[in-house]
């Protein structure tokens, strides 16, 4: 029987995940299809999953923390991060995983001699990636516009700042983990503050993909090495596909199949 998968998010029209997964399904002759669903209310995720008759799903901005709460079971890593981006239906129960963090970690290999990292943003993606980076020994500091989302980071032992309280401007790597620039032209932090941070940094990453965000444009203007979120997207997609297809396929071949999605611009 054919299986249906989907990505939930808001906004969702920018997502390359349907193309990536459908290319991989057709490459391996898997009788499955992957679509997108604009979900406005994260609390409706669980009921929508069952209503659509899905076998699995990915979850993107801003519902990764709601996805964590929607699951019946989560693996240890997504539990420690409190953030889920991949759900599989197993015997009527929703099983949650997080493939963002490993995907992001793989993309960071473009930079060398990195120790101290500043995260701009404290949402679901920042939660999982910062948890992994801290676990493997990086010094991660989190800066967010609002105070509220910083609480759980503080409780997990991260140093945190708001735009008003930051007093450290020395970071090897600065990462935009906010949704600023995704469907608007906003910078993730005040320009004056970013310019101060850019003076001492080796590189900048924006996890947004498919466009050059104002954050990356500004970093490039100051001759800072940059990458966008394409590699992270590809790597997290490969790991999600591995869950969807019960670990049947060679991950290198999955990556080659999914990579073709980037030829479509
Ligand atoms: P969430 O909605 O959970 O969190 C959004 C964060 O962005 C919050 O910290 C919020 O701050 C901050 N924010 C939003 N707008 C602004 C703004 N104008 N200025 C400053 N801060 C802002 O989103 P996610 O964590 O799920 O996703 C974050 C980004 O990561 C998205 O752009 C998403 O597309 C991208 N992403 C990319 C992936 C890839 O594979 N490349 C995978 C997953 C995500 P506040 O608390 O103050 O509201």
XYZ file of N, CA, C and O in Angstrom, residues 13-187:
700
model
N 5.651 27.142 2.132
C 5.789 27.100 0.658
C 7.244 27.067 0.195
O 7.558 26.574 -0.887
N 8.196 27.548 1.066
C 9.607 27.592 0.684
C 10.272 26.218 0.766
O 11.377 26.037 0.255
N 9.621 25.259 1.407
C 10.322 24.010 1.769
C 10.690 23.153 0.555
O 9.855 22.861 -0.299
N 11.944 22.707 0.549
C 12.432 21.809 -0.497
C 12.244 20.349 -0.088
O 12.563 19.437 -0.849
N 11.789 20.097 1.129
C 11.698 18.716 1.611
C 10.820 17.832 0.723
O 11.206 16.690 0.439
N 9.639 18.301 0.251
C 8.840 17.419 -0.606
C 9.618 16.959 -1.843
O 9.616 15.768 -2.176
N 10.320 17.861 -2.482
C 11.090 17.500 -3.679
C 12.206 16.501 -3.327
O 12.392 15.486 -4.002
N 12.929 16.790 -2.253
C 14.032 15.903 -1.845
C 13.532 14.489 -1.570
O 14.097 13.498 -2.049
N 12.469 14.379 -0.779
C 11.983 13.044 -0.397
C 11.345 12.319 -1.585
O 11.532 11.115 -1.743
N 10.618 13.058 -2.432
C 10.000 12.391 -3.588
C 11.055 11.901 -4.575
O 10.907 10.838 -5.172
N 12.151 12.663 -4.727
C 13.256 12.190 -5.587
C 13.849 10.895 -5.029
O 14.132 9.952 -5.776
N 14.005 10.848 -3.711
C 14.577 9.639 -3.099
C 13.595 8.464 -3.195
O 14.000 7.342 -3.509
N 12.301 8.726 -2.945
C 11.317 7.631 -3.074
C 11.349 7.051 -4.487
O 11.325 5.840 -4.677
N 11.398 7.933 -5.492
C 11.354 7.409 -6.870
C 12.676 6.708 -7.220
O 12.672 5.681 -7.887
N 13.806 7.206 -6.729
C 15.100 6.553 -6.994
C 15.110 5.111 -6.478
O 15.621 4.211 -7.140
N 14.549 4.910 -5.296
C 14.589 3.568 -4.695
C 13.295 2.783 -4.936
O 13.066 1.743 -4.323
N 12.433 3.337 -5.820
C 11.190 2.648 -6.159
C 10.320 2.337 -4.936
O 9.731 1.253 -4.818
N 10.282 3.282 -4.006
C 9.454 3.115 -2.803
C 8.075 3.694 -3.105
O 7.963 4.829 -3.587
N 7.042 2.942 -2.824
C 5.678 3.353 -3.148
C 5.154 4.344 -2.091
O 4.301 4.006 -1.270
N 5.710 5.549 -2.115
C 5.335 6.559 -1.114
C 5.370 7.938 -1.749
O 6.046 8.153 -2.761
N 4.674 8.869 -1.111
C 4.595 10.234 -1.628
C 4.714 11.204 -0.455
O 4.293 10.884 0.659
N 5.300 12.379 -0.692
C 5.586 13.341 0.385
C 5.013 14.691 -0.030
O 5.288 15.191 -1.118
N 4.201 15.288 0.845
C 3.574 16.557 0.514
C 3.859 17.606 1.602
O 4.608 17.338 2.535
N 3.286 18.802 1.442
C 3.489 19.849 2.465
C 2.141 20.248 3.047
O 1.124 20.167 2.356
N 2.137 20.678 4.315
C 0.886 21.087 4.948
C 1.129 22.356 5.775
O 1.965 22.361 6.690
N 0.383 23.414 5.419
C 0.492 24.668 6.168
C -0.271 24.506 7.480
O -1.500 24.418 7.475
N 0.463 24.433 8.587
C -0.174 24.220 9.897
C -0.036 25.502 10.709
O 1.075 25.913 11.058
N -1.175 26.114 11.026
C -1.102 27.382 11.769
C -1.031 27.126 13.272
O -0.324 27.815 13.988
N -1.772 26.133 13.736
C -1.848 25.861 15.173
C -1.067 24.588 15.505
O -1.486 23.482 15.154
N 0.055 24.745 16.198
C 0.907 23.600 16.530
C 0.186 22.550 17.362
O 0.492 21.357 17.282
N -0.811 22.997 18.171
C -1.541 22.045 19.018
C -2.401 21.087 18.191
O -2.859 20.069 18.696
N -2.623 21.433 16.904
C -3.464 20.584 16.039
C -2.627 19.541 15.294
O -3.169 18.757 14.508
N -1.316 19.535 15.542
C -0.423 18.673 14.752
C -0.812 17.187 14.840
O -0.935 16.500 13.822
N -1.045 16.738 16.037
C -1.332 15.305 16.235
C -2.634 14.899 15.509
O -2.676 13.912 14.788
N -3.683 15.700 15.691
C -4.965 15.325 15.060
C -4.857 15.412 13.538
O -5.397 14.572 12.822
N -4.092 16.406 13.022
C -3.916 16.527 11.561
C -3.143 15.335 11.011
O -3.428 14.838 9.927
N -2.135 14.902 11.748
C -1.323 13.758 11.320
C -2.239 12.553 11.067
O -2.169 11.908 10.016
N -3.142 12.276 12.028
C -4.025 11.108 11.890
C -5.101 11.364 10.832
O -5.425 10.485 10.044
N -5.624 12.592 10.807
C -6.675 12.924 9.838
C -6.187 12.744 8.394
O -6.910 12.268 7.524
N -4.903 13.108 8.151
C -4.345 12.997 6.794
C -3.911 11.563 6.460
O -3.532 11.270 5.333
N -3.912 10.702 7.454
C -3.522 9.305 7.235
C -2.037 9.148 6.940
O -1.629 8.326 6.109
N -1.211 9.946 7.649
C 0.232 9.937 7.369
C 0.937 8.723 7.996
O 0.499 8.200 9.030
N 2.036 8.323 7.358
C 2.904 7.300 7.947
C 4.087 7.944 8.653
O 4.776 7.308 9.465
N 4.375 9.196 8.289
C 5.480 9.913 8.921
C 5.431 11.378 8.525
O 4.711 11.745 7.592
N 6.205 12.210 9.243
C 6.191 13.642 8.935
C 7.495 14.294 9.358
O 8.213 13.778 10.225
N 7.778 15.412 8.715
C 8.802 16.329 9.217
C 8.092 17.565 9.735
O 6.993 17.883 9.298
N 8.773 18.255 10.656
C 8.166 19.440 11.250
C 9.186 20.559 11.179
O 10.340 20.394 11.559
N 8.734 21.710 10.678
C 9.644 22.855 10.630
C 9.036 24.036 11.374
O 8.044 23.877 12.109
N 9.667 25.214 11.198
C 9.306 26.436 11.912
C 7.791 26.657 11.920
O 7.174 26.524 10.873
N 7.112 26.963 13.009
C 7.607 27.126 14.382
C 7.134 25.988 15.290
O 6.904 26.222 16.471
N 7.000 24.771 14.760
C 6.254 23.732 15.501
C 7.092 22.597 16.097
O 6.546 21.573 16.488
N 8.420 22.737 16.145
C 9.227 21.592 16.593
C 9.011 21.260 18.080
O 9.096 20.102 18.475
N 8.728 22.302 18.876
C 8.484 22.032 20.301
C 7.073 21.446 20.485
O 6.872 20.554 21.312
N 6.116 21.904 19.674
C 4.764 21.303 19.715
C 4.840 19.851 19.270
O 4.132 18.988 19.799
N 5.696 19.578 18.263
C 5.843 18.207 17.760
C 6.381 17.298 18.864
O 5.952 16.150 19.004
N 7.301 17.822 19.650
C 7.837 17.049 20.780
C 6.702 16.666 21.742
O 6.593 15.519 22.176
N 5.818 17.641 22.011
C 4.707 17.378 22.950
C 3.661 16.443 22.338
O 2.951 15.742 23.042
N 3.585 16.429 20.992
C 2.550 15.619 20.325
C 2.884 14.129 20.295
O 2.004 13.300 20.056
N 4.160 13.785 20.543
C 4.583 12.382 20.370
C 4.259 11.513 21.593
O 4.232 11.987 22.716
N 4.055 10.221 21.330
C 3.837 9.264 22.420
C 5.175 8.786 22.984
O 5.269 8.374 24.139
N 6.186 8.795 22.113
C 7.520 8.313 22.509
C 8.551 9.157 21.769
O 8.346 9.502 20.602
N 9.657 9.504 22.444
C 10.741 10.239 21.772
C 12.068 9.584 22.103
O 12.241 9.050 23.212
N 13.016 9.627 21.176
C 14.327 9.047 21.487
C 15.059 9.961 22.484
O 14.617 11.098 22.737
N 16.151 9.452 23.051
C 16.798 10.171 24.153
C 17.248 11.573 23.747
O 17.110 12.526 24.500
N 17.791 11.682 22.501
C 18.302 12.993 22.110
C 17.175 14.016 21.976
O 17.274 15.131 22.508
N 16.082 13.661 21.275
C 15.009 14.654 21.104
C 14.369 14.975 22.454
O 13.903 16.092 22.678
N 14.391 13.998 23.366
C 13.874 14.250 24.722
C 14.746 15.291 25.418
O 14.260 16.227 26.032
N 16.070 15.133 25.302
C 16.939 16.087 26.007
C 16.862 17.464 25.363
O 17.012 18.476 26.036
N 16.579 17.516 24.057
C 16.479 18.815 23.379
C 15.075 19.400 23.462
O 14.885 20.605 23.283
N 14.066 18.569 23.699
C 12.679 19.053 23.740
C 12.197 19.527 22.379
O 11.343 20.409 22.277
N 12.752 18.941 21.319
C 12.447 19.411 19.956
C 12.462 18.224 18.991
O 13.420 17.454 18.976
N 11.390 18.103 18.213
C 11.249 16.980 17.281
C 11.037 17.516 15.865
O 10.229 18.412 15.658
N 11.794 16.969 14.887
C 11.548 17.373 13.490
C 11.147 16.191 12.609
O 10.870 16.372 11.431
N 11.128 14.971 13.184
C 10.762 13.787 12.397
C 9.848 12.899 13.235
O 10.196 12.553 14.369
N 8.686 12.566 12.664
C 7.736 11.691 13.374
C 7.446 10.472 12.503
O 7.254 10.595 11.287
N 7.430 9.304 13.133
C 7.064 8.059 12.439
C 5.888 7.435 13.179
O 5.882 7.414 14.415
N 4.949 6.913 12.406
C 3.828 6.186 13.012
C 4.238 4.726 13.182
O 4.589 4.053 12.201
N 4.216 4.255 14.448
C 4.564 2.844 14.704
C 3.473 2.249 15.590
O 3.291 2.720 16.721
N 2.790 1.260 15.066
C 1.701 0.588 15.799
C 0.744 1.581 16.452
O 0.423 1.486 17.644
N 0.336 2.581 15.654
C -0.658 3.549 16.135
C -0.099 4.646 17.028
O -0.834 5.530 17.470
N 1.194 4.605 17.321
C 1.809 5.625 18.205
C 2.755 6.519 17.410
O 3.389 6.053 16.451
N 2.871 7.779 17.856
C 3.793 8.709 17.191
C 5.156 8.659 17.878
O 5.275 8.939 19.078
N 6.182 8.285 17.086
C 7.549 8.228 17.600
C 8.330 9.449 17.092
O 8.351 9.702 15.889
N 8.987 10.172 17.996
C 9.666 11.410 17.619
C 11.181 11.308 17.634
O 11.770 10.675 18.524
N 11.783 11.948 16.636
C 13.245 11.990 16.506
C 13.653 13.407 16.128
O 12.831 14.215 15.694
N 14.946 13.663 16.250
C 15.452 14.953 15.781
C 16.673 14.731 14.901
O 17.688 14.224 15.381
N 16.560 15.110 13.631
C 17.693 14.933 12.713
C 18.358 16.277 12.377
O 19.374 16.298 11.687
N 17.764 17.377 12.872
C 18.323 18.708 12.587
C 19.732 18.867 13.132
O 20.605 19.439 12.487
N 19.913 18.400 14.365
C 21.168 18.685 15.061
C 22.347 18.025 14.345
O 23.375 18.667 14.092
N 22.189 16.737 13.988
C 23.281 16.065 13.274
C 23.477 16.675 11.894
O 24.607 16.790 11.405
N 22.374 17.072 11.262
C 22.458 17.738 9.950
C 23.239 19.036 10.058
O 24.112 19.330 9.229
N 22.952 19.786 11.109
C 23.662 21.055 11.293
C 25.138 20.812 11.598
O 26.024 21.487 11.042
N 25.403 19.841 12.452
C 26.780 19.532 12.847
C 27.620 19.180 11.605
O 28.753 19.638 11.450
N 27.016 18.401 10.696
C 27.738 18.029 9.465
C 28.047 19.283 8.641
O 29.134 19.407 8.067
N 27.114 20.229 8.605
C 27.335 21.432 7.789
C 28.413 22.345 8.389
O 29.083 23.081 7.682
N 28.607 22.249 9.705
C 29.603 23.103 10.385
C 31.035 22.745 10.032
O 31.967 23.495 10.324
N 31.207 21.558 9.433
C 32.569 21.094 9.115
C 33.262 22.010 8.108
O 34.470 21.903 7.896
N 32.503 22.914 7.478
C 33.102 23.883 6.558
C 34.020 24.858 7.311
O 34.833 25.545 6.697
N 33.877 24.923 8.644
C 34.676 25.873 9.438
C 35.659 25.124 10.340
O 35.355 24.045 10.829
N 36.833 25.735 10.542
C 37.869 25.070 11.341
C 38.250 25.918 12.551
O 38.034 27.128 12.561
N 38.832 25.238 13.526
C 39.296 25.899 14.760
C 38.199 26.738 15.410
O 38.375 27.921 15.727
N 37.057 26.109 15.557
C 35.913 26.777 16.188
C 35.772 26.257 17.609
O 35.819 25.042 17.844
N 35.608 27.182 18.555
C 35.381 26.767 19.943
C 34.143 27.463 20.513
O 33.214 26.815 20.983
N 34.116 28.787 20.367
C 33.029 29.550 21.004
C 32.007 29.975 19.942
O 32.368 30.611 18.946
N 30.746 29.620 20.193
C 29.711 29.831 19.165
C 28.558 30.648 19.732
O 28.083 30.384 20.846
N 28.092 31.621 18.949
C 26.917 32.406 19.355
C 25.722 32.001 18.511
O 25.767 32.060 17.279
N 24.659 31.582 19.185
C 23.385 31.307 18.511
C 22.520 32.558 18.566
O 22.279 33.088 19.650
N 22.036 32.994 17.416
C 21.012 34.039 17.394
C 19.689 33.298 17.273
O 19.444 32.645 16.257
N 18.837 33.356 18.307
C 17.564 32.632 18.266
C 17.511 31.524 19.287
O 18.542 30.908 19.622
N 16.296 31.282 19.794
C 16.114 30.303 20.871
C 14.877 29.440 20.625
O 14.199 29.033 21.563
N 14.596 29.156 19.354
C 13.431 28.329 19.015
C 13.778 26.851 18.993
O 14.803 26.412 19.535
N 12.925 26.059 18.346
C 13.074 24.610 18.335
C 14.360 24.148 17.674
O 14.998 23.190 18.142
N 14.771 24.804 16.606
C 15.991 24.396 15.899
C 17.224 24.729 16.743
O 18.166 23.932 16.834
N 17.196 25.887 17.375
C 18.311 26.273 18.252
C 18.435 25.286 19.417
O 19.548 24.929 19.830
N 17.295 24.820 19.927
C 17.319 23.907 21.082
C 18.077 22.628 20.760
O 18.963 22.206 21.495
N 17.719 21.989 19.635
C 18.345 20.693 19.344
C 19.812 20.868 18.958
O 20.675 20.132 19.432
N 20.100 21.874 18.129
C 21.480 22.014 17.659
C 22.410 22.443 18.800
O 23.528 21.927 18.917
N 21.941 23.344 19.661
C 22.802 23.789 20.770
C 23.049 22.640 21.738
O 24.142 22.507 22.294
N 22.052 21.786 21.940
C 22.216 20.636 22.846
C 23.324 19.721 22.337
O 24.220 19.319 23.091
N 23.294 19.419 21.034
C 24.326 18.538 20.463
C 25.709 19.190 20.536
O 26.690 18.561 20.952
N 25.783 20.465 20.139
C 27.100 21.133 20.129
C 27.696 21.206 21.539
O 28.899 21.024 21.723
N 26.853 21.463 22.521
C 27.325 21.503 23.917
C 27.809 20.109 24.330
O 28.876 19.967 24.931
N 27.030 19.082 23.952
C 27.404 17.695 24.307
C 28.768 17.308 23.739
O 29.505 16.539 24.353
N 29.089 17.813 22.535
C 30.382 17.418 21.946
C 31.509 18.391 22.311
O 32.615 18.258 21.813
N 31.205 19.376 23.172
C 32.284 20.160 23.768
C 32.446 21.598 23.302
O 33.385 22.268 23.714
N 31.535 22.096 22.462
C 31.632 23.516 22.070
C 31.086 24.394 23.197
O 30.220 23.979 23.965
N 31.605 25.623 23.240
C 31.109 26.612 24.194
C 30.010 27.400 23.470
O 30.300 28.210 22.590
N 28.744 27.119 23.818
C 27.614 27.716 23.084
C 26.905 28.755 23.946
O 26.534 28.482 25.093
N 26.712 29.944 23.377
C 26.016 31.039 24.051
C 24.792 31.393 23.201
O 24.867 31.363 21.969
N 23.674 31.693 23.872
C 22.426 31.930 23.129
C 21.947 33.365 23.334
O 21.788 33.826 24.462
N 21.718 34.054 22.222
C 21.217 35.436 22.243
C 19.841 35.440 21.588
O 19.682 34.939 20.469
N 18.844 35.991 22.284
C 17.501 36.032 21.694
C 16.855 37.391 21.929
O 17.147 38.071 22.909
N 15.965 37.726 20.996
C 15.194 38.971 21.057
C 14.377 39.046 22.346
O 14.460 39.981 23.115
N 13.609 37.988 22.612
C 12.746 37.968 23.805
C 13.359 37.121 24.909
O 14.185 36.246 24.657
N 12.913 37.386 26.172
C 13.469 36.679 27.337
C 12.875 35.286 27.516
O 13.545 34.364 27.963
N 11.593 35.175 27.146
C 10.810 33.985 27.510
C 11.462 32.667 27.063
O 11.647 31.741 27.862
N 11.860 32.601 25.782
C 12.400 31.346 25.245
C 13.789 31.027 25.801
O 14.264 29.900 25.655
N 14.430 32.019 26.436
C 15.780 31.767 26.963
C 15.763 30.942 28.245
O 16.765 30.332 28.610
N 14.596 30.917 28.925
C 14.502 30.235 30.229
C 14.980 28.787 30.167
O 15.794 28.343 30.977
N 14.479 28.032 29.170
C 14.834 26.600 29.136
C 16.316 26.419 28.814
O 16.948 25.455 29.256
N 16.899 27.358 28.062
C 18.347 27.282 27.774
C 19.133 27.523 29.063
O 20.102 26.830 29.351
N 18.684 28.538 29.824
C 19.343 28.852 31.100
C 19.290 27.638 32.019
O 20.290 27.247 32.622
N 18.108 27.009 32.063
C 17.941 25.836 32.933
C 18.799 24.660 32.485
O 19.110 23.779 33.275
N 19.175 24.643 31.192
C 20.041 23.558 30.709
C 21.512 23.926 30.782
O 22.374 23.221 30.244
N 21.817 25.073 31.407
C 23.213 25.424 31.667
C 23.876 26.295 30.605
O 25.095 26.477 30.634
N 23.104 26.850 29.672
C 23.692 27.748 28.666
C 23.791 29.158 29.216
O 22.917 29.606 29.961
N 24.814 29.868 28.780
C 24.896 31.312 29.043
C 23.941 31.965 28.042
O 23.954 31.605 26.851
N 23.099 32.875 28.493
C 22.117 33.495 27.587
C 22.127 35.016 27.719
O 22.457 35.550 28.783
N 21.765 35.665 26.620
C 21.676 37.125 26.609
C 20.459 37.562 25.794
O 20.041 36.851 24.873
N 19.966 38.751 26.094
C 19.056 39.442 25.178
C 19.878 40.567 24.520
O 21.030 40.803 24.901
N 19.276 41.262 23.562
C 19.994 42.356 22.885
C 20.437 43.412 23.895
O 21.456 44.066 23.727
N 19.659 43.553 24.977
C 19.948 44.600 25.964
C 21.052 44.181 26.929
O 21.756 45.035 27.474
N 21.219 42.867 27.172
C 22.160 42.442 28.229
C 23.510 41.943 27.700
O 24.433 41.750 28.484
N 23.646 41.732 26.406
C 24.895 41.130 25.895
C 26.105 42.026 26.193
O 26.069 43.242 25.969
N 27.174 41.386 26.745
C 28.391 42.146 27.031
C 29.640 41.382 26.580
O 30.747 41.657 27.012
N 29.439 40.346 25.737
C 30.549 39.562 25.208
C 30.410 39.588 23.681
O 29.332 39.274 23.149
N 31.466 39.972 23.000
C 31.363 40.151 21.543
C 32.423 39.324 20.816
O 32.749 39.617 19.677
N 32.932 38.289 21.509
C 34.006 37.468 20.924
C 33.536 36.039 20.673
O 33.553 35.208 21.580
N 33.150 35.756 19.452
C 32.689 34.406 19.106
C 33.335 33.971 17.796
O 33.420 34.762 16.850
N 33.775 32.700 17.747
C 34.411 32.190 16.526
C 33.387 32.063 15.399
O 33.719 32.248 14.229
N 32.160 31.680 15.771
C 31.128 31.420 14.767
C 29.816 32.038 15.247
O 29.473 31.915 16.429
N 29.099 32.699 14.323
C 27.794 33.279 14.673
C 26.744 32.642 13.764
O 26.919 32.608 12.537
N 25.683 32.133 14.368
C 24.699 31.383 13.590
C 23.323 32.011 13.701
O 22.815 32.202 14.819
N 22.710 32.297 12.563
C 21.325 32.760 12.599
C 20.409 31.560 12.659
O 20.196 30.865 11.673
N 19.837 31.333 13.837
C 18.870 30.245 14.048
C 17.473 30.840 14.222
O 16.584 30.174 14.740
N 17.289 32.118 13.879
C 15.958 32.723 13.967
C 15.259 32.547 12.619
O 15.870 32.119 11.639
N 13.993 32.947 12.577
C 13.301 32.941 11.285
C 13.345 34.329 10.636
O 12.663 34.556 9.636
N 14.149 35.243 11.189
C 14.302 36.570 10.569
C 15.003 36.406 9.225
O 16.093 35.835 9.158
N 14.353 36.879 8.157
C 14.939 36.739 6.818
C 14.299 35.617 6.022
O 14.529 35.494 4.831
N 13.484 34.796 6.688
C 12.875 33.654 5.993
C 11.819 34.138 4.998
O 11.872 33.806 3.821
N 10.859 34.917 5.482
C 9.870 35.445 4.534
C 9.729 36.958 4.697
O 8.685 37.531 4.451
N 10.833 37.583 5.180
C 10.876 39.044 5.282
C 12.331 39.478 5.058
O 13.179 38.640 4.745
N 12.601 40.757 5.210
C 13.984 41.226 5.008
C 14.599 41.698 6.317
O 15.420 42.619 6.344
N 14.215 41.072 7.415
C 14.711 41.500 8.724
C 16.074 40.891 9.032
O 16.372 39.771 8.632
N 16.858 41.642 9.791
C 18.079 41.085 10.375
C 17.690 40.396 11.684
O 16.717 40.797 12.330
